[in-house]
Coordinates of C-alpha atoms and ligand atoms in Angstrom, one line a residue:
M1 CA 0.0 0.0 0.0
A2 CA 2.7 2.4 0.9
N3 CA 4.5 1.9 -2.4
R4 CA 1.3 2.0 -4.3
L5 CA 0.5 5.4 -2.7
R6 CA 3.8 6.8 -3.5
S7 CA 3.9 5.6 -7.1
C8 CA 0.4 5.9 -8.5
A9 CA -1.7 8.8 -9.6
F10 CA -3.5 10.4 -6.8
V11 CA -7.1 10.0 -8.0
L12 CA -6.6 6.3 -8.6
C13 CA -5.1 5.9 -5.1
F14 CA -8.1 7.6 -3.6
L15 CA -10.5 5.2 -5.4
S16 CA -8.6 2.1 -4.4
L17 CA -8.5 3.2 -0.8
A18 CA -12.2 4.1 -0.8
L19 CA -13.0 0.6 -2.1
E20 CA -11.3 -1.1 0.7
V21 CA -13.4 0.6 3.3
K22 CA -16.2 -1.5 4.6
N23 CA -19.6 -0.1 5.4
G24 CA -21.6 -0.7 8.5
F25 CA -19.7 0.2 11.7
G26 CA -21.4 -0.1 15.0
L27 CA -20.8 2.6 17.5
V28 CA -19.0 2.1 20.7
K29 CA -20.9 -0.3 23.0
E30 CA -22.6 0.8 26.1
N31 CA -20.1 0.6 29.0
P32 CA -17.2 -0.3 26.8
R33 CA -13.8 -1.5 28.0
A34 CA -11.1 0.8 26.7
C35 CA -7.5 -0.3 26.5
I36 CA -4.6 2.1 26.2
I37 CA -1.2 1.1 24.9
G38 CA 1.6 3.0 26.7
A39 CA 1.9 5.0 29.9
G40 CA 3.9 7.9 28.6
Y41 CA 2.7 11.5 28.4
S42 CA 0.0 10.6 25.8
G43 CA -1.3 7.4 27.5
L44 CA -1.4 9.0 30.9
G45 CA -3.2 12.1 29.6
T46 CA -5.8 9.9 27.9
A47 CA -6.2 7.7 31.0
R48 CA -7.0 10.8 33.1
Y49 CA -9.9 11.8 30.9
M50 CA -11.1 8.2 30.7
K51 CA -11.3 8.2 34.4
E52 CA -13.0 11.6 34.6
Y53 CA -15.6 10.4 32.1
G54 CA -16.2 7.1 33.9
V55 CA -14.9 4.8 31.1
N56 CA -13.7 1.4 32.3
F57 CA -10.1 1.3 31.1
T58 CA -6.8 -0.5 31.4
V59 CA -3.3 0.8 30.3
F60 CA -0.8 -1.7 29.0
E61 CA 2.7 -0.5 29.6
A62 CA 5.8 -2.5 28.6
T63 CA 8.0 -1.3 31.4
K64 CA 7.7 -1.1 35.2
H65 CA 7.4 2.7 34.9
V66 CA 5.2 5.6 33.9
G67 CA 6.6 8.6 31.9
G68 CA 7.8 6.9 28.7
T69 CA 10.7 8.7 27.0
W70 CA 11.0 11.1 30.0
R71 CA 12.4 8.4 32.2
F72 CA 16.2 8.3 32.1
D73 CA 17.4 4.7 31.9
P74 CA 21.1 3.9 32.2
H75 CA 20.7 0.7 30.1
V76 CA 21.6 0.8 26.4
G77 CA 19.7 -1.1 23.8
T78 CA 17.6 -3.3 26.0
D79 CA 16.1 -2.6 29.4
E80 CA 16.2 -4.5 32.7
D81 CA 13.6 -6.9 31.4
G82 CA 15.3 -7.5 28.1
L83 CA 12.8 -5.4 26.1
P84 CA 14.0 -2.8 23.5
L85 CA 14.7 0.4 25.3
F86 CA 11.9 2.9 24.4
T87 CA 13.2 5.9 26.3
S88 CA 15.6 8.3 24.5
M89 CA 16.4 10.5 27.5
Y90 CA 19.9 11.7 28.4
K91 CA 21.6 13.5 31.2
N92 CA 21.3 17.3 31.5
L93 CA 18.4 17.5 29.0
R94 CA 16.1 20.5 29.5
I95 CA 12.8 20.7 27.7
N96 CA 12.9 22.8 24.5
T97 CA 9.4 24.3 24.6
P98 CA 8.1 26.2 27.7
R99 CA 6.5 24.0 30.2
L100 CA 3.1 25.7 29.8
T101 CA 2.9 24.1 26.3
M102 CA 3.4 20.7 27.9
E103 CA 1.4 20.9 31.1
Y104 CA -1.8 18.8 31.4
R105 CA -4.9 20.9 31.7
G106 CA -5.6 22.0 35.3
F107 CA -2.4 20.5 36.5
P108 CA 0.4 23.1 36.3
F109 CA 3.9 22.8 37.7
P110 CA 4.5 24.6 41.0
D111 CA 4.5 28.4 40.4
D112 CA 8.2 28.8 41.0
T113 CA 9.3 26.2 38.4
Q114 CA 11.4 27.7 35.6
S115 CA 9.8 27.6 32.2
F116 CA 12.4 25.1 30.8
P117 CA 13.0 22.6 33.6
T118 CA 15.1 19.5 33.2
G119 CA 13.9 16.3 31.7
E120 CA 14.2 14.7 35.1
C121 CA 11.9 17.4 36.5
F122 CA 9.4 16.7 33.7
H123 CA 9.5 13.0 34.6
K124 CA 8.8 13.9 38.2
Y125 CA 5.9 15.9 37.0
L126 CA 4.5 12.9 35.1
K127 CA 4.9 10.6 38.1
L128 CA 3.1 13.2 40.2
F129 CA 0.3 13.4 37.6
A130 CA -0.2 9.6 37.6
K131 CA -0.3 9.7 41.4
H132 CA -2.6 12.6 41.7
F133 CA -5.2 11.1 39.4
E134 CA -4.6 7.6 40.9
L135 CA -3.9 6.1 37.5
E136 CA -1.5 3.5 38.5
K137 CA -4.1 1.0 39.8
Q138 CA -5.4 0.8 36.2
I139 CA -2.0 0.3 34.6
E140 CA -0.8 -3.2 33.8
F141 CA 3.0 -2.7 34.0
Q142 CA 5.5 -5.1 32.3
S143 CA 2.8 -5.8 29.7
Y144 CA 4.5 -5.7 26.3
V145 CA 1.8 -5.5 23.5
T146 CA 2.8 -7.7 20.6
S147 CA -0.4 -7.8 18.6
I148 CA -3.6 -5.8 18.1
K149 CA -6.2 -7.7 16.1
W150 CA -9.7 -6.9 15.0
A151 CA -11.9 -9.8 16.1
E152 CA -15.3 -9.2 14.4
D153 CA -16.8 -6.9 17.1
H154 CA -13.9 -6.2 19.5
W155 CA -10.2 -5.9 19.7
N156 CA -7.9 -8.7 20.8
I157 CA -4.8 -7.3 22.4
T158 CA -2.1 -9.8 22.9
Y159 CA 0.7 -9.0 25.3
T160 CA 3.6 -10.6 27.0
K161 CA 3.7 -10.4 30.8
V162 CA 7.4 -9.7 30.9
D163 CA 8.0 -10.7 34.5
K164 CA 6.1 -14.0 34.2
K165 CA 7.1 -14.7 30.5
E166 CA 3.4 -15.4 29.8
T167 CA 1.4 -14.5 26.8
R168 CA -2.1 -13.1 27.4
T169 CA -5.0 -11.7 25.4
A170 CA -7.2 -9.0 26.5
E171 CA -10.5 -8.2 24.8
C172 CA -11.3 -4.5 24.4
D173 CA -14.1 -2.5 22.9
F174 CA -12.0 0.6 22.3
V175 CA -8.3 0.9 21.8
V176 CA -6.0 3.9 22.2
V177 CA -2.5 3.4 20.7
A178 CA 0.0 5.7 22.4
N179 CA 3.2 3.9 22.1
G180 CA 5.4 6.9 21.4
E181 CA 7.0 8.1 18.2
F182 CA 10.5 8.9 19.3
S183 CA 12.1 5.5 20.2
T184 CA 13.0 4.0 16.8
P185 CA 16.2 5.6 15.6
V186 CA 17.0 6.5 12.0
W187 CA 20.4 4.8 11.3
P188 CA 22.0 6.4 8.2
N189 CA 24.2 4.5 5.8
F190 CA 27.1 6.4 4.4
E191 CA 29.8 5.1 2.2
G192 CA 32.7 3.5 4.1
Q193 CA 30.6 3.5 7.4
D194 CA 31.4 -0.1 8.1
T195 CA 35.1 0.5 7.8
F196 CA 35.1 3.1 10.6
K197 CA 37.0 1.7 13.6
G198 CA 35.6 4.0 16.3
K199 CA 32.4 3.8 18.2
M200 CA 29.2 4.8 16.5
I201 CA 25.9 5.3 18.3
H202 CA 22.5 7.0 17.6
S203 CA 21.5 9.8 20.0
H204 CA 18.8 7.4 21.2
D205 CA 21.6 5.6 23.0
Y206 CA 23.5 8.7 24.2
K207 CA 23.4 9.0 28.0
D208 CA 26.1 11.1 29.5
P209 CA 28.7 13.7 28.4
D210 CA 31.3 12.1 30.7
E211 CA 31.7 9.3 28.3
Y212 CA 33.1 11.8 25.7
K213 CA 35.6 13.6 28.0
N214 CA 38.7 14.5 25.9
R215 CA 37.5 12.5 22.9
R216 CA 37.3 13.6 19.3
V217 CA 33.6 13.4 18.5
L218 CA 31.6 13.7 15.3
L219 CA 27.9 14.8 15.7
V220 CA 25.7 14.3 12.7
G221 CA 22.6 16.4 12.3
A222 CA 21.1 19.6 13.8
G223 CA 17.6 18.7 14.8
P224 CA 16.7 19.2 18.5
S225 CA 19.1 16.4 19.6
G226 CA 22.0 17.5 17.4
L227 CA 21.9 21.1 18.6
D228 CA 21.4 20.0 22.2
L229 CA 24.4 17.6 22.2
A230 CA 26.5 20.3 20.6
V231 CA 25.8 22.4 23.6
H232 CA 26.4 19.5 26.0
L233 CA 29.6 18.3 24.5
A234 CA 31.4 21.4 23.2
N235 CA 33.3 22.0 26.4
V236 CA 33.8 18.3 27.2
T237 CA 35.4 16.9 24.1
S238 CA 38.9 17.6 22.8
K239 CA 37.4 18.2 19.4
L240 CA 33.7 18.4 18.4
V241 CA 33.0 18.1 14.7
H242 CA 29.4 18.9 13.8
S243 CA 28.2 17.9 10.4
H244 CA 24.8 19.5 9.3
H245 CA 23.2 21.8 6.9
L246 CA 20.9 23.9 9.1
N247 CA 21.0 27.6 8.5
Y248 CA 20.8 29.3 11.9
N249 CA 22.5 31.7 14.2
Q250 CA 25.3 29.5 15.3
P251 CA 26.6 30.5 18.7
Y252 CA 30.2 30.4 19.9
F253 CA 30.4 26.8 21.2
S254 CA 34.1 26.5 22.1
N255 CA 37.4 26.8 20.4
T256 CA 37.5 23.1 19.6
Y257 CA 34.1 23.2 17.8
I258 CA 34.3 22.7 14.0
K259 CA 31.2 23.1 11.8
K260 CA 31.3 20.9 8.7
P261 CA 28.9 20.3 5.8
D262 CA 27.2 17.0 5.1
I263 CA 29.2 13.7 5.1
E264 CA 30.6 12.3 1.9
M265 CA 32.1 9.1 3.3
F266 CA 33.7 7.5 6.3
T267 CA 37.3 6.2 6.5
S268 CA 38.7 3.9 9.1
N269 CA 39.7 6.8 11.4
G270 CA 37.6 9.7 10.3
V271 CA 35.2 11.4 7.9
I272 CA 35.4 13.1 4.5
F273 CA 32.8 15.9 4.1
Q274 CA 31.2 17.1 0.9
D275 CA 33.7 20.0 0.7
N276 CA 36.4 17.3 0.5
S277 CA 37.8 18.2 3.9
F278 CA 38.8 15.5 6.3
E279 CA 38.6 15.2 10.1
D280 CA 39.8 12.3 12.3
V281 CA 37.5 11.3 15.1
D282 CA 37.2 8.7 17.8
D283 CA 33.4 8.6 18.2
V284 CA 30.3 9.3 16.1
I285 CA 26.9 10.2 17.4
F286 CA 24.1 10.2 14.8
C287 CA 21.5 12.7 15.7
T288 CA 19.4 11.7 12.7
G289 CA 16.0 11.5 14.3
Y290 CA 13.3 8.9 14.7
V291 CA 10.8 7.0 12.7
F292 CA 7.4 5.6 13.5
S293 CA 7.1 2.0 14.7
H294 CA 3.9 0.1 15.2
P295 CA 4.9 -3.5 14.8
F296 CA 1.9 -4.8 16.7
L297 CA -0.7 -3.6 14.2
D298 CA -2.2 -6.7 12.6
K299 CA -3.4 -6.6 9.0
S300 CA -7.0 -6.8 10.3
V301 CA -6.6 -3.3 11.9
G302 CA -6.8 -1.8 8.4
I303 CA -4.1 0.8 8.9
T304 CA -1.2 1.4 6.6
A305 CA 1.7 1.9 8.9
T306 CA 5.1 2.9 7.6
E307 CA 8.2 4.5 9.1
K308 CA 7.0 7.9 8.0
F309 CA 3.2 7.9 8.3
L310 CA 0.0 6.2 9.4
L311 CA -3.1 6.3 7.2
P312 CA -5.9 6.8 6.8
L313 CA -6.6 8.6 10.1
Y314 CA -9.6 10.9 10.6
Q315 CA -8.7 14.0 12.6
H316 CA -5.1 12.6 12.7
M317 CA -6.4 10.1 15.2
V318 CA -9.3 7.8 14.3
N319 CA -8.8 4.6 12.4
I320 CA -11.4 5.1 9.6
R321 CA -11.8 1.3 8.9
H322 CA -12.5 0.5 12.6
P323 CA -13.3 3.7 14.4
T324 CA -13.1 2.2 17.8
M325 CA -9.4 2.5 17.5
V326 CA -7.6 5.9 17.9
F327 CA -4.0 7.0 18.0
V328 CA -2.7 9.6 20.3
G329 CA 0.7 11.2 19.6
V330 CA 1.0 10.8 15.8
P331 CA 0.8 14.4 14.7
K332 CA 4.2 15.9 13.8
K333 CA 5.6 19.4 14.5
V334 CA 3.1 20.1 17.3
L335 CA 3.2 21.0 21.0
N336 CA 2.5 18.4 23.6
S337 CA -0.8 20.3 24.2
V338 CA -2.0 18.6 21.0
L339 CA -1.4 15.2 22.5
E340 CA -3.2 16.3 25.6
A341 CA -6.2 17.5 23.5
Q342 CA -6.2 14.2 21.6
G343 CA -6.4 12.3 24.9
E344 CA -9.5 14.3 25.8
Y345 CA -11.0 13.6 22.4
A346 CA -10.3 9.9 22.7
A347 CA -11.9 9.6 26.1
A348 CA -14.9 11.7 25.0
L349 CA -15.4 9.3 22.0
A350 CA -15.1 6.2 24.2
A351 CA -17.6 7.7 26.7
G352 CA -20.1 8.3 23.9
K353 CA -20.0 12.1 24.5
F354 CA -20.1 12.6 20.8
E355 CA -20.5 10.5 17.7
L356 CA -18.3 10.3 14.7
P357 CA -19.7 10.9 11.3
P358 CA -20.3 7.9 9.0
Q359 CA -17.1 6.2 7.7
E360 CA -17.7 7.5 4.2
T361 CA -17.7 11.1 5.5
M362 CA -14.5 10.5 7.5
L363 CA -12.8 9.1 4.5
K364 CA -13.9 12.0 2.4
A365 CA -12.5 14.4 5.0
W366 CA -9.3 12.5 5.0
L367 CA -9.1 12.6 1.2
K368 CA -9.7 16.3 1.2
H369 CA -6.8 16.7 3.6
V370 CA -4.6 14.7 1.3
R371 CA -5.8 16.6 -1.8
T372 CA -5.0 19.9 0.0
L373 CA -1.5 18.7 0.8
H374 CA -1.1 17.6 -2.8
S375 CA -2.1 21.0 -4.1
K376 CA 0.4 22.6 -1.8
G377 CA 3.1 20.3 -3.2
I378 CA 3.4 18.5 0.2
K379 CA 4.1 14.8 -0.2
I380 CA 2.0 11.9 1.3
L381 CA 5.0 11.2 3.5
D382 CA 4.0 14.3 5.5
V383 CA 0.3 13.3 5.8
N384 CA 0.6 13.4 9.6
V385 CA 2.3 16.8 9.9
I386 CA 0.1 19.4 11.5
G387 CA 2.7 22.1 12.1
N388 CA 1.4 25.5 11.3
E389 CA -2.2 24.2 11.2
M390 CA -2.1 23.5 15.0
D391 CA -4.5 26.2 16.0
N392 CA -7.1 25.1 13.4
Y393 CA -6.6 21.6 14.6
F394 CA -7.5 22.6 18.2
V395 CA -10.6 24.3 16.8
N396 CA -11.6 21.2 14.8
L397 CA -11.3 18.9 17.8
T398 CA -13.3 21.2 19.9
Q399 CA -16.0 21.7 17.3
E400 CA -16.5 18.0 16.8
A401 CA -16.0 16.6 20.3
G402 CA -17.0 19.6 22.5
I403 CA -13.7 19.4 24.3
Y404 CA -11.9 22.4 25.9
R405 CA -10.5 24.7 23.2
R406 CA -6.7 25.1 23.7
P407 CA -6.1 28.8 23.3
P408 CA -4.4 30.4 20.3
V409 CA -1.7 31.9 22.6
L410 CA -0.1 28.4 22.6
T411 CA 0.4 28.6 18.9
D412 CA 2.0 32.1 19.2
I413 CA 4.4 30.7 21.9
R414 CA 5.2 27.7 19.7
D415 CA 6.0 30.0 16.7
F416 CA 8.1 32.4 18.8
N417 CA 10.0 29.6 20.5
A418 CA 10.8 27.7 17.3
K419 CA 12.3 30.8 15.9
Y420 CA 14.0 32.2 19.0
R421 CA 15.6 28.9 19.9
L422 CA 17.6 29.1 16.7
D423 CA 18.5 32.7 17.2
D424 CA 19.9 32.2 20.7
L425 CA 20.5 28.5 21.3
L426 CA 22.6 29.0 24.4
N427 CA 20.3 31.3 26.3
Y428 CA 16.7 30.7 25.1
R429 CA 15.9 28.5 28.1
D430 CA 16.8 31.2 30.6
F431 CA 13.5 33.1 30.0
D432 CA 10.3 32.5 31.8
F433 CA 6.9 32.6 30.2
R434 CA 3.5 33.4 31.6
I435 CA 0.1 33.3 29.8
I436 CA -1.9 36.5 30.3
D437 CA -5.0 35.5 28.4
D438 CA -6.1 33.4 25.4
Y439 CA -4.1 35.7 23.1
K440 CA -1.3 37.2 25.1
Y441 CA 1.7 36.0 27.0
E442 CA 4.7 37.7 28.6
R443 CA 8.3 36.6 28.8
W444 CA 11.2 37.8 30.9
Y445 CA 14.9 36.9 31.6
N446 CA 15.2 34.7 34.7
P447 CA 18.1 32.3 34.7
R448 CA 18.3 29.8 37.6
Q449 CA 21.5 28.4 38.9
G450 CA 21.5 24.6 38.8
N451 CA 18.0 24.3 37.3
P452 CA 16.2 23.4 40.6
C453 CA 13.0 21.2 40.4
P454 CA 10.4 22.1 43.0
I455 CA 8.7 18.7 42.6
D456 CA 9.7 16.1 45.2
D457 CA 10.2 12.5 44.2
Ligands
FAD1 C1 15.0 13.1 23.8 C2 13.7 13.7 23.6 C3 13.4 15.0 24.0 C4 12.1 15.5 23.9 N1 11.9 16.8 24.3 C5 10.7 17.4 24.1 C6 10.5 18.7 24.6 O1 11.3 19.3 25.2 N2 9.2 19.2 24.4 C7 8.2 18.5 23.8 O2 7.2 19.0 23.7 N3 8.4 17.2 23.4 C8 9.7 16.7 23.5 N4 9.9 15.4 23.1 C9 8.8 14.6 22.4 C10 8.2 13.6 23.4 O3 8.1 12.4 22.7 C11 6.8 14.0 23.9 O4 7.1 15.1 24.8 C12 6.0 13.0 24.7 O5 6.9 12.4 25.7 C13 5.5 11.9 23.9 O6 4.8 11.0 24.8 P1 4.1 9.6 24.3 O7 3.4 9.1 25.5 O8 3.4 9.8 23.0 O9 5.4 8.7 24.0 P2 6.5 8.0 25.0 O10 6.9 9.0 26.0 O11 7.5 7.4 24.2 O12 5.7 6.9 25.8 C14 5.3 5.7 25.1 C15 5.1 4.6 26.2 O13 4.6 3.4 25.5 C16 5.3 2.3 26.0 N5 5.3 1.3 24.9 C17 5.9 1.3 23.7 N6 5.7 0.2 23.0 C18 4.9 -0.5 23.7 C19 4.3 -1.8 23.6 N7 4.4 -2.5 22.4 N8 3.5 -2.3 24.6 C20 3.3 -1.6 25.7 N9 3.8 -0.4 25.9 C21 4.6 0.1 24.9 C22 6.7 2.8 26.3 O14 7.3 2.0 27.3 C23 6.4 4.2 26.9 O15 6.2 4.2 28.2 C24 11.1 14.8 23.2 C25 11.4 13.5 22.8 C26 12.7 13.0 23.0 C27 12.9 11.6 22.5
NAG2 C1 -14.0 -3.3 33.6 O1 -13.5 -4.2 32.7 C2 -13.0 -5.4 33.3 C3 -12.3 -6.3 32.2 O2 -13.2 -6.5 31.2 C4 -14.1 -6.2 34.0 O3 -13.6 -7.3 34.6 C5 -14.8 -5.2 35.0 O4 -16.0 -5.9 35.5 C6 -15.2 -3.9 34.3 N1 -15.7 -3.0 35.3 C7 -16.8 -2.3 35.2 C8 -17.2 -1.4 36.3 O5 -17.5 -2.4 34.2
NAG3 C1 -9.6 -13.3 20.3 O1 -9.3 -13.8 21.6 C2 -10.1 -14.8 22.1 C3 -9.7 -15.0 23.6 O2 -8.3 -15.2 23.7 C4 -10.0 -16.0 21.3 O3 -10.9 -17.0 21.7 C5 -10.4 -15.6 19.8 O4 -10.2 -16.7 18.9 C6 -9.6 -14.4 19.3 N1 -10.1 -14.0 18.0 C7 -9.2 -13.8 17.0 C8 -9.9 -13.3 15.7 O5 -8.0 -13.9 17.1
NAG4 C1 32.2 26.7 26.8 O1 33.0 27.5 27.7 C2 33.2 28.9 27.2 C3 34.2 29.5 28.2 O2 33.7 29.4 29.5 C4 31.9 29.6 27.1 O3 32.1 30.9 26.6 C5 31.0 28.8 26.1 O4 29.7 29.5 26.1 C6 30.9 27.4 26.6 N1 30.1 26.7 25.6 C7 28.9 26.2 25.8 C8 28.3 25.5 24.6 O5 28.3 26.2 26.8
NAG5 C1 -10.0 21.5 10.1 O1 -11.2 21.2 9.5 C2 -11.3 21.8 8.2 C3 -12.8 21.6 7.8 O2 -13.1 20.3 7.8 C4 -10.3 21.2 7.3 O3 -10.4 21.8 6.0 C5 -8.9 21.4 7.9 O4 -8.0 20.7 7.1 C6 -8.9 20.9 9.3 N1 -7.5 21.3 9.8 C7 -6.8 20.5 10.6 C8 -5.5 20.9 11.0 O5 -7.3 19.4 11.0

């Protein structure tokens, strides 16, 4: 399907997709059992609203912990139970969007928290949230979901009880998939890469700057992780070579920092760049981003899942083929507030607080979305990008589901922050933000020594 979509003419694709959609979908049962996959930010946020709306739900979480990617885990590759390590957290990380764009509704950080607390502090916040709303009783920890299957009129969720090494199946009427979209690394493949003798890792496995003390290090990429690691490593390494093509206001990192263009090829002891220059290095960290991974979606689910996109999803959430399945956390280039709003929408749907339109209408809305992208020259690969449409998206969710309308001021903060971050990479986190009303915010300089976290463990 993915290949077909990429290669064929758009109109034909639409037709073939449309034909695969079955008619006749029964709405969510009375008193349904909802199942949520994942107890990260998205799954916890959804669980809170499920509880508020009186939906009977269970969260299946692979690890022993809440908080998903925000939990620092010293293990590399696999966790204490031998599962793939889902978290990508590293030491000294501070959030890169003000906390008020990440807070759950009605559950702010303590007043005196800086606007850009550490990742560790954000994890404490998530643990506090789970405790406050008493969500843990409804989380089945160490439950690693391996398959979600449509079974005529309900969902079969098969999972491994990691501690007992048992396989079990839960039957659910409603499923929320919230397994996180930042745990499967993109591993590039440059010429000569296999001949390089030093250590190569992806930023997913990066933990601690101490490991790079006095080393000659190559960083590849200037996304959020690449820029962050440049800051963390510049004064630790003996040489920091940073290969990327981002055009931004590069700060002074250190006198051992060297900016390079994209990579041409690796040699056994270093790298040749596209300008034919060479640098010898000991270690390489690929900050090349993440791809989607939903290996547990059985064919019967009726979703096309690739590394780049999921389709077709109504409102970037609802599985049109089987609308008792929704995804939380798929939209790209959005604030966490979007995931929070999606959790409320998902719970409102499960609780029967609103009804979805007929499948055909949902499919038409989705096709219209794709056609709009197409007319703007945007590829199907970006079908899950919301980006600048974020405020409209909040409006759409509110109009359909009657959920709280997240204010436009969030979008202004997002736009400002995205730009200002690249103008003043070393200092942008030393400002505090406060929302004045739905349209206005204020911001002032307020650096904190040592980034204290007012939330206790
Ligand atoms: C290094 C890093 C820094 C980031 N910084 C920011 C930031 O500053 N600001 C921001 O807004 N966003 C940031 N993000 C984005 C971040 O992903 C979101 O903030 C948010 O944590 C997403 O939550 P989630 O619940 O969707 O996913 P996750 O936090 O990944 O949680 C998914 C959960 O699902 C579980 N799971 C996965 N597979 C299975 C399975 N098969 N069965 C059962 N359970 C499963 C995992 O164990 C995990 O607990 C960052 C991401 C990374 C990786
Ligand atoms: C909730 O679902 C579980 C599992 O199906 C079931 O055992 C329990 O009775 C349900 N509780 C309520 C209040 O419906
Ligand atoms: C769903 O699970 C139940 C209980 O484990 C099982 O009896 C049934 O055959 C399963 N259905 C499908 C379609 O896998
Ligand atoms: C590294 O240290 C120098 C000298 O103290 C400082 O000017 C520079 O900002 C530091 N670099 C980073 C990325 O923090
Ligand atoms: C919001 O809904 C309108 C009308 O259906 C649609 O055209 C638009 O693409 C939607 N925007 C987003 C971001 O979902």
